[in-house]
């Protein structure tokens, strides 16, 4: 599909090219924001400015259901809504510039990766969109807002775009740290993937990666059906049919999101807990487990975190008792635990018997 056909399909029209002065202003604004927001990446502001300023930039009339900016890698161009305020570049404009910066091409000039999105394998699209929006929101210094989506209320640094994906990503970097995510998003390397896999395994990484894609597709389905609903004439039967489909998709999103949230919490904490071997680390683990609650998207009647917290506290107490009794953590296989419990019972019985024998000997004068 040609560029003009793509733009027409997206509903982008009345296109006007920006002059060099405005392009340089945008490039200066965005390069400065990125360097200040992510000093750990050691970005070169001058090189960023030069790269962004060489892009073709346009203003255009955007449809209501589209964001205020769009990067088209086919012609290295960014299209901005005519309503955008260039004096205060927002997260969505930064989002599209980040897409340009994360481009990786092969020797023939073919685009093969965009950050976490592998175009050859067609994997990681949802994860990459979440990562780009997360970074764009931080760079724009957006204050968290309280939002409600699909019956779930939470605070989000990206209340209007990919709020659920950003919430899940925020939970993941609680364990991986932010640097692996940032450097892989910008530089299209595999540091984030390797960090994730090193903590909880390859299989779980692919499960989460696939579920991010599923979440994105479900949201796209709702956007498409909502647009279709607005264009449907006053046919009550058709309207109800579309409304039912939208309702079902929303339920799917809620269920998928909570499933992902619970899996992330369970897998990462269990993995970390297996490595805890000192009383000091147990205390830090307990604090980390408690503080994690502030990152969760909670729904009415959802008791998963409370149940998981109680379960982990029992495990923490078990390890504390091991440290007190043995001076170290002993990893006891499940099949041996019942035998050890039996041996401890026998040992306690023999100690009590010995105590009574000593008292009897003392009373009757036996030495």
mmCIF file of C-alpha atoms in Angstrom, residues 91-260:
data_model
loop_
_atom_site.group_PDB
_atom_site.id
_atom_site.type_symbol
_atom_site.label_atom_id
_atom_site.label_comp_id
_atom_site.label_asym_id
_atom_site.label_seq_id
_atom_site.Cartn_x
_atom_site.Cartn_y
_atom_site.Cartn_z
ATOM 1 C CA UNK A 91 3.513 12.385 25.135
ATOM 2 C CA UNK A 92 1.910 11.269 21.870
ATOM 3 C CA UNK A 93 4.233 13.411 19.754
ATOM 4 C CA UNK A 94 7.204 12.024 21.687
ATOM 5 C CA UNK A 95 5.742 8.530 21.227
ATOM 6 C CA UNK A 96 5.893 8.838 17.435
ATOM 7 C CA UNK A 97 9.427 10.279 17.476
ATOM 8 C CA UNK A 98 10.529 7.350 19.623
ATOM 9 C CA UNK A 99 9.221 5.003 16.926
ATOM 10 C CA UNK A 100 11.544 6.727 14.478
ATOM 11 C CA UNK A 101 14.533 6.494 16.840
ATOM 12 C CA UNK A 102 14.059 2.766 17.487
ATOM 13 C CA UNK A 103 14.120 1.776 13.797
ATOM 14 C CA UNK A 104 16.576 -1.041 12.976
ATOM 15 C CA UNK A 105 17.132 -2.067 9.350
ATOM 16 C CA UNK A 106 19.045 -4.870 7.679
ATOM 17 C CA UNK A 107 21.812 -4.464 5.114
ATOM 18 C CA UNK A 108 19.207 -4.062 2.363
ATOM 19 C CA UNK A 109 17.436 -1.247 4.184
ATOM 20 C CA UNK A 110 14.489 -3.376 5.230
ATOM 21 C CA UNK A 111 12.962 -2.521 8.602
ATOM 22 C CA UNK A 112 13.346 -5.559 10.881
ATOM 23 C CA UNK A 113 12.879 -4.214 14.422
ATOM 24 C CA UNK A 114 11.201 -1.381 16.264
ATOM 25 C CA UNK A 115 12.455 -1.600 19.840
ATOM 26 C CA UNK A 116 10.790 -4.659 21.376
ATOM 27 C CA UNK A 117 8.780 -5.349 18.219
ATOM 28 C CA UNK A 118 10.322 -7.957 15.926
ATOM 29 C CA UNK A 119 8.775 -7.393 12.504
ATOM 30 C CA UNK A 120 10.279 -10.561 11.033
ATOM 31 C CA UNK A 121 8.670 -12.780 13.674
ATOM 32 C CA UNK A 122 5.670 -10.468 14.165
ATOM 33 C CA UNK A 123 6.107 -10.579 17.959
ATOM 34 C CA UNK A 124 6.293 -7.928 20.654
ATOM 35 C CA UNK A 125 4.062 -5.271 19.098
ATOM 36 C CA UNK A 126 1.932 -4.794 22.231
ATOM 37 C CA UNK A 127 4.932 -4.806 24.533
ATOM 38 C CA UNK A 128 6.710 -2.247 22.360
ATOM 39 C CA UNK A 129 3.712 0.104 22.166
ATOM 40 C CA UNK A 130 3.429 -0.056 25.958
ATOM 41 C CA UNK A 131 7.152 0.629 26.424
ATOM 42 C CA UNK A 132 7.170 3.570 23.992
ATOM 43 C CA UNK A 133 4.096 5.127 25.597
ATOM 44 C CA UNK A 134 5.515 4.561 29.085
ATOM 45 C CA UNK A 135 8.744 6.352 28.163
ATOM 46 C CA UNK A 136 6.901 9.120 26.312
ATOM 47 C CA UNK A 137 4.719 9.758 29.373
ATOM 48 C CA UNK A 138 7.782 10.008 31.612
ATOM 49 C CA UNK A 139 9.546 12.337 29.169
ATOM 50 C CA UNK A 140 6.502 14.606 29.028
ATOM 51 C CA UNK A 141 6.357 14.641 32.862
ATOM 52 C CA UNK A 142 2.712 13.658 32.869
ATOM 53 C CA UNK A 143 1.295 13.502 36.391
ATOM 54 C CA UNK A 144 -0.654 10.314 37.182
ATOM 55 C CA UNK A 145 -4.424 10.616 36.873
ATOM 56 C CA UNK A 146 -7.128 8.378 38.279
ATOM 57 C CA UNK A 147 -8.854 6.483 35.475
ATOM 58 C CA UNK A 148 -11.470 3.761 35.160
ATOM 59 C CA UNK A 149 -11.334 1.207 32.362
ATOM 60 C CA UNK A 150 -13.500 -1.896 32.068
ATOM 61 C CA UNK A 151 -14.549 -1.719 35.720
ATOM 62 C CA UNK A 152 -10.984 -1.213 36.975
ATOM 63 C CA UNK A 153 -9.954 2.041 38.677
ATOM 64 C CA UNK A 154 -6.288 2.989 39.064
ATOM 65 C CA UNK A 155 -3.738 5.804 38.747
ATOM 66 C CA UNK A 156 -1.974 6.031 35.384
ATOM 67 C CA UNK A 157 0.828 8.158 33.937
ATOM 68 C CA UNK A 158 -0.799 7.495 30.567
ATOM 69 C CA UNK A 159 -4.537 7.898 31.211
ATOM 70 C CA UNK A 160 -5.559 8.269 27.571
ATOM 71 C CA UNK A 161 -3.372 5.804 25.659
ATOM 72 C CA UNK A 162 -2.424 2.244 26.592
ATOM 73 C CA UNK A 163 -3.168 2.753 30.316
ATOM 74 C CA UNK A 164 -3.588 -0.976 31.030
ATOM 75 C CA UNK A 165 -0.419 -1.918 29.148
ATOM 76 C CA UNK A 166 1.561 0.797 30.957
ATOM 77 C CA UNK A 167 0.215 -0.410 34.315
ATOM 78 C CA UNK A 168 1.408 -3.961 33.595
ATOM 79 C CA UNK A 169 4.771 -2.700 32.402
ATOM 80 C CA UNK A 170 5.148 -0.664 35.586
ATOM 81 C CA UNK A 171 4.647 -3.873 37.565
ATOM 82 C CA UNK A 172 7.248 -5.731 35.498
ATOM 83 C CA UNK A 173 9.994 -3.126 35.893
ATOM 84 C CA UNK A 174 9.427 -3.289 39.653
ATOM 85 C CA UNK A 175 11.457 -6.502 39.296
ATOM 86 C CA UNK A 176 13.581 -6.010 36.173
ATOM 87 C CA UNK A 177 14.494 -2.388 36.813
ATOM 88 C CA UNK A 178 13.818 0.367 34.293
ATOM 89 C CA UNK A 179 17.185 0.476 32.509
ATOM 90 C CA UNK A 180 16.789 -2.841 30.613
ATOM 91 C CA UNK A 181 13.397 -1.699 29.315
ATOM 92 C CA UNK A 182 14.578 1.775 28.315
ATOM 93 C CA UNK A 183 17.736 0.679 26.516
ATOM 94 C CA UNK A 184 15.968 -2.117 24.618
ATOM 95 C CA UNK A 185 13.136 0.199 23.599
ATOM 96 C CA UNK A 186 15.483 2.863 22.233
ATOM 97 C CA UNK A 187 18.281 0.666 20.880
ATOM 98 C CA UNK A 188 16.231 -2.376 19.780
ATOM 99 C CA UNK A 189 18.499 -4.789 21.661
ATOM 100 C CA UNK A 190 17.592 -7.862 23.745
ATOM 101 C CA UNK A 191 18.754 -6.678 27.199
ATOM 102 C CA UNK A 192 15.205 -6.414 28.536
ATOM 103 C CA UNK A 193 14.248 -9.839 27.195
ATOM 104 C CA UNK A 194 17.362 -11.455 28.690
ATOM 105 C CA UNK A 195 16.815 -9.735 32.051
ATOM 106 C CA UNK A 196 13.200 -10.902 32.135
ATOM 107 C CA UNK A 197 14.125 -14.464 31.146
ATOM 108 C CA UNK A 198 16.960 -14.614 33.666
ATOM 109 C CA UNK A 199 14.461 -13.844 36.452
ATOM 110 C CA UNK A 200 11.476 -16.025 35.522
ATOM 111 C CA UNK A 201 12.341 -18.073 32.462
ATOM 112 C CA UNK A 202 11.898 -18.016 28.698
ATOM 113 C CA UNK A 203 8.476 -19.687 28.638
ATOM 114 C CA UNK A 204 6.913 -17.068 30.904
ATOM 115 C CA UNK A 205 8.444 -14.205 28.893
ATOM 116 C CA UNK A 206 6.759 -15.494 25.734
ATOM 117 C CA UNK A 207 3.443 -15.919 27.567
ATOM 118 C CA UNK A 208 3.496 -12.296 28.731
ATOM 119 C CA UNK A 209 4.698 -11.047 25.343
ATOM 120 C CA UNK A 210 1.829 -12.863 23.579
ATOM 121 C CA UNK A 211 -0.722 -11.590 26.085
ATOM 122 C CA UNK A 212 0.370 -7.985 25.505
ATOM 123 C CA UNK A 213 -0.382 -8.564 21.813
ATOM 124 C CA UNK A 214 -3.774 -10.088 22.658
ATOM 125 C CA UNK A 215 -4.632 -7.124 24.888
ATOM 126 C CA UNK A 216 -3.760 -4.703 22.107
ATOM 127 C CA UNK A 217 -5.879 -6.598 19.574
ATOM 128 C CA UNK A 218 -8.893 -6.662 21.890
ATOM 129 C CA UNK A 219 -8.654 -2.892 22.374
ATOM 130 C CA UNK A 220 -8.383 -2.382 18.616
ATOM 131 C CA UNK A 221 -11.491 -4.536 18.167
ATOM 132 C CA UNK A 222 -13.435 -2.323 20.580
ATOM 133 C CA UNK A 223 -12.261 0.840 18.790
ATOM 134 C CA UNK A 224 -13.348 -0.609 15.440
ATOM 135 C CA UNK A 225 -16.748 -1.737 16.734
ATOM 136 C CA UNK A 226 -17.366 1.572 18.518
ATOM 137 C CA UNK A 227 -16.733 3.405 15.252
ATOM 138 C CA UNK A 228 -19.036 0.974 13.480
ATOM 139 C CA UNK A 229 -21.701 1.561 16.132
ATOM 140 C CA UNK A 230 -21.547 5.328 15.642
ATOM 141 C CA UNK A 231 -22.108 4.811 11.914
ATOM 142 C CA UNK A 232 -24.972 2.329 12.315
ATOM 143 C CA UNK A 233 -28.372 3.700 11.420
ATOM 144 C CA UNK A 234 -31.324 3.442 13.778
ATOM 145 C CA UNK A 235 -31.678 -0.329 13.517
ATOM 146 C CA UNK A 236 -32.210 -1.448 17.107
ATOM 147 C CA UNK A 237 -31.343 -5.070 16.330
ATOM 148 C CA UNK A 238 -27.984 -4.207 14.750
ATOM 149 C CA UNK A 239 -27.158 -1.700 17.500
ATOM 150 C CA UNK A 240 -27.800 -4.239 20.250
ATOM 151 C CA UNK A 241 -25.773 -6.844 18.402
ATOM 152 C CA UNK A 242 -22.731 -4.568 18.210
ATOM 153 C CA UNK A 243 -23.200 -3.444 21.823
ATOM 154 C CA UNK A 244 -23.214 -7.079 22.981
ATOM 155 C CA UNK A 245 -20.004 -7.752 21.064
ATOM 156 C CA UNK A 246 -18.359 -4.704 22.632
ATOM 157 C CA UNK A 247 -19.481 -5.816 26.099
ATOM 158 C CA UNK A 248 -18.006 -9.279 25.536
ATOM 159 C CA UNK A 249 -14.704 -7.812 24.377
ATOM 160 C CA UNK A 250 -14.549 -5.600 27.467
ATOM 161 C CA UNK A 251 -15.051 -8.639 29.698
ATOM 162 C CA UNK A 252 -12.274 -10.423 27.820
ATOM 163 C CA UNK A 253 -9.950 -7.472 28.429
ATOM 164 C CA UNK A 254 -10.729 -7.388 32.162
ATOM 165 C CA UNK A 255 -10.180 -11.126 32.540
ATOM 166 C CA UNK A 256 -6.970 -11.123 30.489
ATOM 167 C CA UNK A 257 -5.552 -8.124 32.337
ATOM 168 C CA UNK A 258 -6.208 -9.598 35.793
ATOM 169 C CA UNK A 259 -4.763 -12.930 34.680
ATOM 170 C CA UNK A 260 -1.579 -11.195 33.489
#
